[in-house]
Each structure stands twice: as structure tokens, then as C-alpha cells.
Amino acid sequence: MISTLLVGFGFSATTFHLPFLNYLPQFSVDVVISSKPDAVKAVLPHAEIYSSLEEALKIHDVDLVIITTPNHLHSQQARVALEHSCHVLVEKPFTLNSEEAEALVDLANAQNKQLCVYHNRRFDGDFLTIKKLIDDGRLGEIRRLESRFDRFRPIPRNRWRENAGPGSGIFWDLGPHLIDQALQLFGEPKEVSASIQTLRENGQSDDTFDVTLHYSDKVVKLGSSAFQAGATLRYDLQGTKGSFRKFYLDPQEDQLRAGLSFDDENWALTNNKENGVLAFTNESGELVEETVATLKGEYITFFNRLAHAIEDGKFSPADASTVIPVIKVIELAITASAQKVSLTFN
């Protein structure tokens, strides 16, 4: 089994990581870094609990460290874990600047350890669906993608993600997911432009963003708003043979929040009414619309691949080296928004 140390025991740890770690036989959560020992013991009665990562790693020889703390701590804690010869899974965003990202990848290579970023939305069912549509050529040459992650949260809440501080704000929260998906599909852009704003009254950090990735033959528009109360457009994919539109988000997050068993027949399945629609012209020149069944989401696959990567060095679900361009796009977008210009990616 992969002896695992979990850093942090908040929403991310208990919702997005612990259910999989407890379900899959490859993992054993033996150590937790938390300021809430009672909460940890209620769920993991046999786990050792510490307030300091450094202290725990001096005492325990673990295989894997999973970092779920606030964004500004990711880089430093990942470095500590790698220096103690541990494999590392770190929540997104990987780091808050590309220099730190590159340095950590170099350290992981030097230590011959896996350094993985929790880009679980590479395994969203709807993302897997549009990737397959592209790979199958159903839409021809892609010319435009709009990808959104909207919410209705018009009133700020008192939590680190929304308060002032490094790594806070909706762009650092959701931007990495949207950018990573775009780069997985199309690679690095030629230019980046952006508008990152704070529109909520008394907001301390950004709550709305629109980022455009400019390619030589296509444009990708990514965005999030805190004021979308209706059905959310997730993808609008347009090509030379047709287009595909899908509303609503992948169900796995809501199912995790609700505590749905992974053995439930509905796990990771999208409701039929939330499937996307492919529109294209048939051989007779008529416009045809076809509902496309959404592929099953695969967050479990993420953790299975992580286990394989630790055991044999293969099949990493999101190797940190592939995430460096994501951080570079984020840096460019922040600068482009502040300067109101389009910047070249290099």
C-alpha cells in the first residue's frame, strides 16, 4: 500500500481526496497535518495527527504527500515533501509563479519522485466528451471554443479563497482548470489577453474573469462570473463541420458533496437532460441536431493512475511538467488584464 500523508483537512481534502483514498486499496492515509484533530479522528481514527509537515516527516517515512492547503503554501510544502524523498500530489494551482513551478519539477526529477498536480477536471465527463468529438473529427477543424465555469455567488464570503491575499480570488481558483483543459486540447497559445475584475460589492479579491487564448487558427475564450443564476453554459465548441453546445457542470463534484457511493449506478453519470447537442449539416445540406451522450467522468481513474505512477513511474494523470504552461498563462493573463493589452506567450 502507498502510505499517504494528507496536508490539510478542509473541504478540498475531505471532499476531493479522502473519499478516493479510502475507497481504493492502493492507498493508506496514515498521517494528517491539521489543526482540527477531533475532526480527523472522527473519520480516520488510526491516523497520526501533527500540526507541522516538517515535524511529521522527521518521524514518519511515508510514500506520498498530498497538499490541500491554501494556494500560497503549495510551493513551499511541495518542496519540503520532495526534499524528504516523498512523491507529491499538490492541489491546483500548482504554484503562484512559473519560476517556482520549474524549480519544483527540477527537484522532483533530481529526487526521482512523482510530482503531480490535482487537475482532476482532465477527467470530467464533458471534457472527455469534447476531446473525443475533436479526436473523431466530428466538428472538422476547430475554430472557436468557449469554456465557462459560472456560479451564482453575488455576496462575498469570509474565507481565504475570497479574502485579500496571494493566490486568492476566483481566477486562481477556477482559472487553472479552464486553462489546463484548453492547453490539453490545443497546446500553448500564441497570445493571451484578459479582463480580471472584482464586481461584487465589498469584494476583496477578483470574482469575474474573461481570458482569451489566441492561436493561429482558432480562438479560445475562458470565463467565470459570480452572477450567473441560470443554467450555465459549459462548452460551446465550433468547427468547420458543425458545433457542439453543452450546459451544466460535470456531476462528480455535487455527487462527492452529497456523499454518493462510488458503487452507485449513477456515480459520474450525466443526466440525459444535461447532455450536449451536436449541430451539423448532413449530406443533403440539412441542418441536423444530435444529442451526444456525455462520457462517464473518471476522477477514480485519476487516483488509479497516480498509484501506477508511484509504483512504476508511468501513467501520471497530471505530471507537474505539463502544468508549467498553465502557470505561465495565468501570469500573462494577470499582467495583460492590468495593462489592458494582449501579450505573447513564450
mmCIF file of N, CA and C in Angstrom, residues 179-293:
data_model
loop_
_atom_site.group_PDB
_atom_site.id
_atom_site.type_symbol
_atom_site.label_atom_id
_atom_site.label_comp_id
_atom_site.label_asym_id
_atom_site.label_seq_id
_atom_site.Cartn_x
_atom_site.Cartn_y
_atom_site.Cartn_z
ATOM 1 N N ILE A 179 -7.885 26.809 -18.035
ATOM 2 C CA ILE A 179 -6.673 26.954 -18.849
ATOM 3 C C ILE A 179 -6.048 25.591 -19.118
ATOM 4 N N ASP A 180 -5.986 24.754 -18.095
ATOM 5 C CA ASP A 180 -5.386 23.435 -18.281
ATOM 6 C C ASP A 180 -6.152 22.627 -19.323
ATOM 7 N N GLN A 181 -7.475 22.655 -19.270
ATOM 8 C CA GLN A 181 -8.264 21.927 -20.255
ATOM 9 C C GLN A 181 -7.986 22.439 -21.666
ATOM 10 N N ALA A 182 -7.932 23.759 -21.817
ATOM 11 C CA ALA A 182 -7.666 24.338 -23.142
ATOM 12 C C ALA A 182 -6.303 23.915 -23.666
ATOM 13 N N LEU A 183 -5.291 23.942 -22.810
ATOM 14 C CA LEU A 183 -3.951 23.563 -23.244
ATOM 15 C C LEU A 183 -3.850 22.067 -23.519
ATOM 16 N N GLN A 184 -4.623 21.273 -22.798
ATOM 17 C CA GLN A 184 -4.658 19.840 -23.096
ATOM 18 C C GLN A 184 -5.218 19.584 -24.492
ATOM 19 N N LEU A 185 -6.169 20.413 -24.912
ATOM 20 C CA LEU A 185 -6.784 20.242 -26.229
ATOM 21 C C LEU A 185 -5.933 20.809 -27.356
ATOM 22 N N PHE A 186 -5.382 22.000 -27.144
ATOM 23 C CA PHE A 186 -4.803 22.748 -28.265
ATOM 24 C C PHE A 186 -3.348 23.160 -28.087
ATOM 25 N N GLY A 187 -2.741 22.873 -26.954
ATOM 26 C CA GLY A 187 -1.365 23.281 -26.731
ATOM 27 C C GLY A 187 -1.244 24.741 -26.335
ATOM 28 N N GLU A 188 -0.026 25.245 -26.359
ATOM 29 C CA GLU A 188 0.233 26.606 -25.897
ATOM 30 C C GLU A 188 -0.264 27.623 -26.923
ATOM 31 N N PRO A 189 -0.860 28.731 -26.457
ATOM 32 C CA PRO A 189 -1.361 29.764 -27.378
ATOM 33 C C PRO A 189 -0.228 30.663 -27.859
ATOM 34 N N LYS A 190 -0.540 31.477 -28.851
ATOM 35 C CA LYS A 190 0.432 32.467 -29.317
ATOM 36 C C LYS A 190 0.364 33.743 -28.488
ATOM 37 N N GLU A 191 -0.854 34.131 -28.083
ATOM 38 C CA GLU A 191 -1.034 35.341 -27.288
ATOM 39 C C GLU A 191 -2.120 35.113 -26.245
ATOM 40 N N VAL A 192 -2.095 35.964 -25.224
ATOM 41 C CA VAL A 192 -3.082 35.910 -24.143
ATOM 42 C C VAL A 192 -3.576 37.322 -23.860
ATOM 43 N N SER A 193 -4.893 37.476 -23.779
ATOM 44 C CA SER A 193 -5.486 38.728 -23.325
ATOM 45 C C SER A 193 -6.512 38.390 -22.248
ATOM 46 N N ALA A 194 -6.840 39.357 -21.391
ATOM 47 C CA ALA A 194 -7.692 39.030 -20.246
ATOM 48 C C ALA A 194 -8.319 40.269 -19.622
ATOM 49 N N SER A 195 -9.435 40.019 -18.945
ATOM 50 C CA SER A 195 -10.064 41.008 -18.078
ATOM 51 C C SER A 195 -10.430 40.292 -16.786
ATOM 52 N N ILE A 196 -9.756 40.669 -15.697
ATOM 53 C CA ILE A 196 -9.969 40.047 -14.390
ATOM 54 C C ILE A 196 -10.461 41.139 -13.443
ATOM 55 N N GLN A 197 -11.661 40.969 -12.898
ATOM 56 C CA GLN A 197 -12.308 42.066 -12.173
ATOM 57 C C GLN A 197 -12.895 41.628 -10.838
ATOM 58 N N THR A 198 -13.106 42.612 -9.981
ATOM 59 C CA THR A 198 -13.854 42.438 -8.741
ATOM 60 C C THR A 198 -15.142 43.230 -8.872
ATOM 61 N N LEU A 199 -16.262 42.539 -9.054
ATOM 62 C CA LEU A 199 -17.540 43.198 -9.317
ATOM 63 C C LEU A 199 -18.504 43.121 -8.134
ATOM 64 N N ARG A 200 -18.253 42.248 -7.180
ATOM 65 C CA ARG A 200 -19.155 42.132 -6.044
ATOM 66 C C ARG A 200 -18.914 43.263 -5.049
ATOM 67 N N GLU A 201 -19.960 43.772 -4.499
ATOM 68 C CA GLU A 201 -19.844 44.840 -3.503
ATOM 69 C C GLU A 201 -19.066 44.325 -2.295
ATOM 70 N N ASN A 202 -18.087 45.097 -1.870
ATOM 71 C CA ASN A 202 -17.212 44.759 -0.746
ATOM 72 C C ASN A 202 -16.320 43.545 -1.022
ATOM 73 N N GLY A 203 -16.158 43.208 -2.278
ATOM 74 C CA GLY A 203 -15.284 42.094 -2.622
ATOM 75 C C GLY A 203 -13.822 42.427 -2.369
ATOM 76 N N GLN A 204 -13.080 41.482 -1.806
ATOM 77 C CA GLN A 204 -11.663 41.691 -1.507
ATOM 78 C C GLN A 204 -10.746 41.086 -2.572
ATOM 79 N N SER A 205 -11.297 40.227 -3.415
ATOM 80 C CA SER A 205 -10.496 39.575 -4.450
ATOM 81 C C SER A 205 -11.355 39.449 -5.702
ATOM 82 N N ASP A 206 -10.706 39.111 -6.821
ATOM 83 C CA ASP A 206 -11.445 39.055 -8.078
ATOM 84 C C ASP A 206 -12.528 37.973 -8.039
ATOM 85 N N ASP A 207 -13.644 38.252 -8.701
ATOM 86 C CA ASP A 207 -14.766 37.317 -8.729
ATOM 87 C C ASP A 207 -15.278 37.051 -10.144
ATOM 88 N N THR A 208 -14.685 37.695 -11.128
ATOM 89 C CA THR A 208 -15.114 37.557 -12.519
ATOM 90 C C THR A 208 -13.886 37.627 -13.416
ATOM 91 N N PHE A 209 -13.827 36.754 -14.417
ATOM 92 C CA PHE A 209 -12.724 36.858 -15.366
ATOM 93 C C PHE A 209 -13.147 36.373 -16.746
ATOM 94 N N ASP A 210 -12.507 36.963 -17.734
ATOM 95 C CA ASP A 210 -12.627 36.536 -19.126
ATOM 96 C C ASP A 210 -11.222 36.536 -19.711
ATOM 97 N N VAL A 211 -10.778 35.379 -20.154
ATOM 98 C CA VAL A 211 -9.432 35.211 -20.702
ATOM 99 C C VAL A 211 -9.553 34.682 -22.118
ATOM 100 N N THR A 212 -8.784 35.256 -23.025
ATOM 101 C CA THR A 212 -8.775 34.784 -24.415
ATOM 102 C C THR A 212 -7.398 34.254 -24.762
ATOM 103 N N LEU A 213 -7.375 33.032 -25.268
ATOM 104 C CA LEU A 213 -6.150 32.421 -25.777
ATOM 105 C C LEU A 213 -6.192 32.499 -27.298
ATOM 106 N N HIS A 214 -5.196 33.148 -27.873
ATOM 107 C CA HIS A 214 -5.156 33.375 -29.311
ATOM 108 C C HIS A 214 -4.218 32.365 -29.965
ATOM 109 N N TYR A 215 -4.756 31.585 -30.901
ATOM 110 C CA TYR A 215 -3.966 30.652 -31.693
ATOM 111 C C TYR A 215 -3.954 31.130 -33.144
ATOM 112 N N SER A 216 -3.107 30.528 -33.964
ATOM 113 C CA SER A 216 -3.026 30.968 -35.355
ATOM 114 C C SER A 216 -4.284 30.647 -36.138
ATOM 115 N N ASP A 217 -5.012 29.598 -35.722
ATOM 116 C CA ASP A 217 -6.172 29.167 -36.496
ATOM 117 C C ASP A 217 -7.452 29.065 -35.679
ATOM 118 N N LYS A 218 -7.404 29.507 -34.430
ATOM 119 C CA LYS A 218 -8.591 29.403 -33.582
ATOM 120 C C LYS A 218 -8.487 30.376 -32.416
ATOM 121 N N VAL A 219 -9.607 30.559 -31.719
ATOM 122 C CA VAL A 219 -9.631 31.394 -30.524
ATOM 123 C C VAL A 219 -10.343 30.614 -29.416
ATOM 124 N N VAL A 220 -9.826 30.722 -28.207
ATOM 125 C CA VAL A 220 -10.407 30.055 -27.047
ATOM 126 C C VAL A 220 -10.745 31.104 -26.002
ATOM 127 N N LYS A 221 -12.003 31.142 -25.605
ATOM 128 C CA LYS A 221 -12.464 32.112 -24.614
ATOM 129 C C LYS A 221 -12.860 31.365 -23.343
ATOM 130 N N LEU A 222 -12.247 31.771 -22.228
ATOM 131 C CA LEU A 222 -12.457 31.131 -20.932
ATOM 132 C C LEU A 222 -13.016 32.154 -19.965
ATOM 133 N N GLY A 223 -13.954 31.754 -19.131
ATOM 134 C CA GLY A 223 -14.503 32.757 -18.230
ATOM 135 C C GLY A 223 -15.277 32.194 -17.061
ATOM 136 N N SER A 224 -15.510 33.080 -16.095
ATOM 137 C CA SER A 224 -16.314 32.755 -14.928
ATOM 138 C C SER A 224 -16.962 34.027 -14.406
ATOM 139 N N SER A 225 -18.204 33.890 -13.963
ATOM 140 C CA SER A 225 -18.937 35.003 -13.369
ATOM 141 C C SER A 225 -19.580 34.538 -12.071
ATOM 142 N N ALA A 226 -19.663 35.433 -11.113
ATOM 143 C CA ALA A 226 -20.335 35.127 -9.850
ATOM 144 C C ALA A 226 -21.812 35.485 -9.892
ATOM 145 N N PHE A 227 -22.307 35.868 -11.073
ATOM 146 C CA PHE A 227 -23.675 36.384 -11.173
ATOM 147 C C PHE A 227 -24.553 35.589 -12.133
ATOM 148 N N GLN A 228 -24.175 34.370 -12.460
ATOM 149 C CA GLN A 228 -24.978 33.553 -13.362
ATOM 150 C C GLN A 228 -25.908 32.671 -12.531
ATOM 151 N N ALA A 229 -27.183 33.032 -12.518
ATOM 152 C CA ALA A 229 -28.158 32.314 -11.700
ATOM 153 C C ALA A 229 -28.884 31.229 -12.476
ATOM 154 N N GLY A 230 -28.785 31.243 -13.784
ATOM 155 C CA GLY A 230 -29.490 30.266 -14.599
ATOM 156 C C GLY A 230 -28.615 29.086 -14.976
ATOM 157 N N ALA A 231 -29.093 28.319 -15.955
ATOM 158 C CA ALA A 231 -28.327 27.180 -16.460
ATOM 159 C C ALA A 231 -27.003 27.676 -17.028
ATOM 160 N N THR A 232 -25.923 27.051 -16.617
ATOM 161 C CA THR A 232 -24.600 27.530 -17.006
ATOM 162 C C THR A 232 -24.135 26.882 -18.308
ATOM 163 N N LEU A 233 -23.719 27.711 -19.259
ATOM 164 C CA LEU A 233 -23.075 27.195 -20.456
ATOM 165 C C LEU A 233 -21.699 26.671 -20.068
ATOM 166 N N ARG A 234 -21.450 25.406 -20.362
ATOM 167 C CA ARG A 234 -20.137 24.833 -20.043
ATOM 168 C C ARG A 234 -19.212 24.909 -21.245
ATOM 169 N N TYR A 235 -19.665 24.409 -22.387
ATOM 170 C CA TYR A 235 -18.836 24.432 -23.593
ATOM 171 C C TYR A 235 -19.650 24.872 -24.803
ATOM 172 N N ASP A 236 -19.035 25.680 -25.642
ATOM 173 C CA ASP A 236 -19.541 25.978 -26.985
ATOM 174 C C ASP A 236 -18.354 25.771 -27.921
ATOM 175 N N LEU A 237 -18.350 24.626 -28.601
ATOM 176 C CA LEU A 237 -17.233 24.216 -29.448
ATOM 177 C C LEU A 237 -17.663 24.325 -30.906
ATOM 178 N N GLN A 238 -16.913 25.085 -31.687
ATOM 179 C CA GLN A 238 -17.318 25.361 -33.061
ATOM 180 C C GLN A 238 -16.212 24.969 -34.042
ATOM 181 N N GLY A 239 -16.612 24.290 -35.127
ATOM 182 C CA GLY A 239 -15.647 23.861 -36.133
ATOM 183 C C GLY A 239 -16.184 24.008 -37.531
ATOM 184 N N THR A 240 -15.409 23.559 -38.515
ATOM 185 C CA THR A 240 -15.774 23.741 -39.920
ATOM 186 C C THR A 240 -16.883 22.796 -40.366
ATOM 187 N N LYS A 241 -17.173 21.746 -39.572
ATOM 188 C CA LYS A 241 -18.248 20.813 -39.940
ATOM 189 C C LYS A 241 -19.475 20.922 -39.046
ATOM 190 N N GLY A 242 -19.372 21.671 -37.942
ATOM 191 C CA GLY A 242 -20.509 21.773 -37.039
ATOM 192 C C GLY A 242 -20.109 22.380 -35.715
ATOM 193 N N SER A 243 -21.031 22.343 -34.776
ATOM 194 C CA SER A 243 -20.775 22.913 -33.456
ATOM 195 C C SER A 243 -21.407 22.031 -32.389
ATOM 196 N N PHE A 244 -20.927 22.213 -31.173
ATOM 197 C CA PHE A 244 -21.411 21.416 -30.040
ATOM 198 C C PHE A 244 -21.584 22.342 -28.852
ATOM 199 N N ARG A 245 -22.745 22.270 -28.223
ATOM 200 C CA ARG A 245 -23.006 23.096 -27.035
ATOM 201 C C ARG A 245 -23.462 22.200 -25.894
ATOM 202 N N LYS A 246 -22.936 22.505 -24.709
ATOM 203 C CA LYS A 246 -23.366 21.779 -23.517
ATOM 204 C C LYS A 246 -23.499 22.726 -22.346
ATOM 205 N N PHE A 247 -24.588 22.549 -21.610
ATOM 206 C CA PHE A 247 -24.828 23.320 -20.399
ATOM 207 C C PHE A 247 -24.620 22.420 -19.172
ATOM 208 N N TYR A 248 -24.507 23.041 -18.018
ATOM 209 C CA TYR A 248 -24.369 22.368 -16.725
ATOM 210 C C TYR A 248 -22.954 21.816 -16.537
ATOM 211 N N LEU A 249 -22.613 21.596 -15.258
ATOM 212 C CA LEU A 249 -21.276 21.133 -14.886
ATOM 213 C C LEU A 249 -21.252 19.616 -14.735
ATOM 214 N N ASP A 250 -20.065 19.058 -14.802
ATOM 215 C CA ASP A 250 -19.877 17.636 -14.537
ATOM 216 C C ASP A 250 -20.453 17.293 -13.163
ATOM 217 N N PRO A 251 -21.112 16.139 -13.018
ATOM 218 C CA PRO A 251 -21.816 15.833 -11.762
ATOM 219 C C PRO A 251 -20.932 15.368 -10.617
ATOM 220 N N GLN A 252 -19.670 15.054 -10.870
ATOM 221 C CA GLN A 252 -18.890 14.390 -9.829
ATOM 222 C C GLN A 252 -18.692 15.234 -8.573
ATOM 223 N N GLU A 253 -18.506 16.556 -8.721
ATOM 224 C CA GLU A 253 -18.342 17.385 -7.525
ATOM 225 C C GLU A 253 -19.595 17.350 -6.658
ATOM 226 N N ASP A 254 -20.763 17.547 -7.275
ATOM 227 C CA ASP A 254 -22.003 17.521 -6.487
ATOM 228 C C ASP A 254 -22.219 16.152 -5.860
ATOM 229 N N GLN A 255 -21.856 15.096 -6.556
ATOM 230 C CA GLN A 255 -22.020 13.752 -6.008
ATOM 231 C C GLN A 255 -21.070 13.517 -4.843
ATOM 232 N N LEU A 256 -19.870 14.053 -4.936
ATOM 233 C CA LEU A 256 -18.933 13.955 -3.817
ATOM 234 C C LEU A 256 -19.442 14.729 -2.610
ATOM 235 N N ARG A 257 -19.972 15.912 -2.858
ATOM 236 C CA ARG A 257 -20.544 16.710 -1.763
ATOM 237 C C ARG A 257 -21.675 15.959 -1.074
ATOM 238 N N ALA A 258 -22.468 15.242 -1.864
ATOM 239 C CA ALA A 258 -23.628 14.518 -1.332
ATOM 240 C C ALA A 258 -23.255 13.171 -0.731
ATOM 241 N N GLY A 259 -21.984 12.776 -0.890
ATOM 242 C CA GLY A 259 -21.541 11.508 -0.327
ATOM 243 C C GLY A 259 -22.015 10.291 -1.094
ATOM 244 N N LEU A 260 -22.276 10.434 -2.384
ATOM 245 C CA LEU A 260 -22.733 9.310 -3.190
ATOM 246 C C LEU A 260 -21.655 8.233 -3.262
ATOM 247 N N SER A 261 -22.064 6.991 -3.093
ATOM 248 C CA SER A 261 -21.125 5.880 -3.148
ATOM 249 C C SER A 261 -20.584 5.710 -4.561
ATOM 250 N N PHE A 262 -19.311 5.373 -4.653
ATOM 251 C CA PHE A 262 -18.719 5.109 -5.960
ATOM 252 C C PHE A 262 -19.304 3.846 -6.594
ATOM 253 N N ASP A 263 -19.942 3.027 -5.787
ATOM 254 C CA ASP A 263 -20.569 1.808 -6.302
ATOM 255 C C ASP A 263 -21.996 2.056 -6.772
ATOM 256 N N ASP A 264 -22.506 3.276 -6.565
ATOM 257 C CA ASP A 264 -23.852 3.607 -7.033
ATOM 258 C C ASP A 264 -23.869 3.631 -8.561
ATOM 259 N N GLU A 265 -24.942 3.123 -9.149
ATOM 260 C CA GLU A 265 -25.024 3.043 -10.611
ATOM 261 C C GLU A 265 -25.015 4.413 -11.275
ATOM 262 N N ASN A 266 -25.326 5.460 -10.521
ATOM 263 C CA ASN A 266 -25.359 6.811 -11.085
ATOM 264 C C ASN A 266 -24.052 7.573 -10.912
ATOM 265 N N TRP A 267 -23.079 6.971 -10.237
ATOM 266 C CA TRP A 267 -21.824 7.696 -9.996
ATOM 267 C C TRP A 267 -21.192 8.128 -11.313
ATOM 268 N N ALA A 268 -20.876 9.423 -11.400
ATOM 269 C CA ALA A 268 -20.148 10.034 -12.524
ATOM 270 C C ALA A 268 -20.939 10.033 -13.824
ATOM 271 N N LEU A 269 -22.233 9.725 -13.768
ATOM 272 C CA LEU A 269 -23.056 9.734 -14.975
ATOM 273 C C LEU A 269 -23.832 11.046 -15.071
ATOM 274 N N THR A 270 -23.882 11.632 -16.251
ATOM 275 C CA THR A 270 -24.620 12.865 -16.502
ATOM 276 C C THR A 270 -26.069 12.539 -16.854
ATOM 277 N N ASN A 271 -27.008 13.294 -16.269
ATOM 278 C CA ASN A 271 -28.416 13.118 -16.614
ATOM 279 C C ASN A 271 -28.632 13.362 -18.095
ATOM 280 N N ASN A 272 -29.549 12.598 -18.685
ATOM 281 C CA ASN A 272 -29.815 12.739 -20.120
ATOM 282 C C ASN A 272 -30.189 14.169 -20.494
ATOM 283 N N LYS A 273 -30.943 14.848 -19.630
ATOM 284 C CA LYS A 273 -31.392 16.206 -19.934
ATOM 285 C C LYS A 273 -30.242 17.209 -19.933
ATOM 286 N N GLU A 274 -29.087 16.815 -19.401
ATOM 287 C CA GLU A 274 -27.928 17.703 -19.351
ATOM 288 C C GLU A 274 -26.876 17.363 -20.401
ATOM 289 N N ASN A 275 -27.192 16.435 -21.292
ATOM 290 C CA ASN A 275 -26.265 16.109 -22.372
ATOM 291 C C ASN A 275 -26.168 17.266 -23.360
ATOM 292 N N GLY A 276 -25.050 17.337 -24.069
ATOM 293 C CA GLY A 276 -24.854 18.379 -25.056
ATOM 294 C C GLY A 276 -25.464 18.022 -26.401
ATOM 295 N N VAL A 277 -25.530 19.031 -27.284
ATOM 296 C CA VAL A 277 -26.142 18.862 -28.597
ATOM 297 C C VAL A 277 -25.130 19.204 -29.681
ATOM 298 N N LEU A 278 -24.949 18.287 -30.624
ATOM 299 C CA LEU A 278 -24.100 18.478 -31.784
ATOM 300 C C LEU A 278 -24.965 18.913 -32.962
ATOM 301 N N ALA A 279 -24.619 20.010 -33.605
ATOM 302 C CA ALA A 279 -25.344 20.509 -34.773
ATOM 303 C C ALA A 279 -24.415 20.464 -35.981
ATOM 304 N N PHE A 280 -24.922 19.902 -37.083
ATOM 305 C CA PHE A 280 -24.091 19.781 -38.285
ATOM 306 C C PHE A 280 -24.996 19.681 -39.513
ATOM 307 N N THR A 281 -24.408 19.837 -40.674
ATOM 308 C CA THR A 281 -25.143 19.726 -41.933
ATOM 309 C C THR A 281 -24.933 18.340 -42.509
ATOM 310 N N ASN A 282 -26.032 17.640 -42.841
ATOM 311 C CA ASN A 282 -25.911 16.282 -43.373
ATOM 312 C C ASN A 282 -25.621 16.302 -44.875
ATOM 313 N N GLU A 283 -25.587 15.123 -45.493
ATOM 314 C CA GLU A 283 -25.237 15.026 -46.908
ATOM 315 C C GLU A 283 -26.240 15.725 -47.809
ATOM 316 N N SER A 284 -27.449 15.923 -47.313
ATOM 317 C CA SER A 284 -28.484 16.607 -48.105
ATOM 318 C C SER A 284 -28.464 18.112 -47.897
ATOM 319 N N GLY A 285 -27.525 18.579 -47.072
ATOM 320 C CA GLY A 285 -27.436 20.008 -46.815
ATOM 321 C C GLY A 285 -28.395 20.497 -45.755
ATOM 322 N N GLU A 286 -29.015 19.567 -45.017
ATOM 323 C CA GLU A 286 -29.965 19.944 -43.977
ATOM 324 C C GLU A 286 -29.252 20.052 -42.628
ATOM 325 N N LEU A 287 -29.688 21.015 -41.850
ATOM 326 C CA LEU A 287 -29.127 21.167 -40.512
ATOM 327 C C LEU A 287 -29.729 20.114 -39.595
ATOM 328 N N VAL A 288 -28.880 19.346 -38.957
ATOM 329 C CA VAL A 288 -29.308 18.250 -38.095
ATOM 330 C C VAL A 288 -28.767 18.485 -36.685
ATOM 331 N N GLU A 289 -29.567 18.177 -35.694
ATOM 332 C CA GLU A 289 -29.119 18.250 -34.310
ATOM 333 C C GLU A 289 -29.147 16.860 -33.698
ATOM 334 N N GLU A 290 -28.068 16.535 -32.988
ATOM 335 C CA GLU A 290 -27.922 15.202 -32.398
ATOM 336 C C GLU A 290 -27.492 15.343 -30.944
ATOM 337 N N THR A 291 -28.261 14.758 -30.032
ATOM 338 C CA THR A 291 -27.863 14.749 -28.632
ATOM 339 C C THR A 291 -26.724 13.759 -28.448
ATOM 340 N N VAL A 292 -25.663 14.209 -27.799
ATOM 341 C CA VAL A 292 -24.467 13.378 -27.602
ATOM 342 C C VAL A 292 -24.402 12.945 -26.138
ATOM 343 N N ALA A 293 -24.432 11.650 -25.906
ATOM 344 C CA ALA A 293 -24.329 11.138 -24.543
ATOM 345 C C ALA A 293 -22.978 11.529 -23.948
#
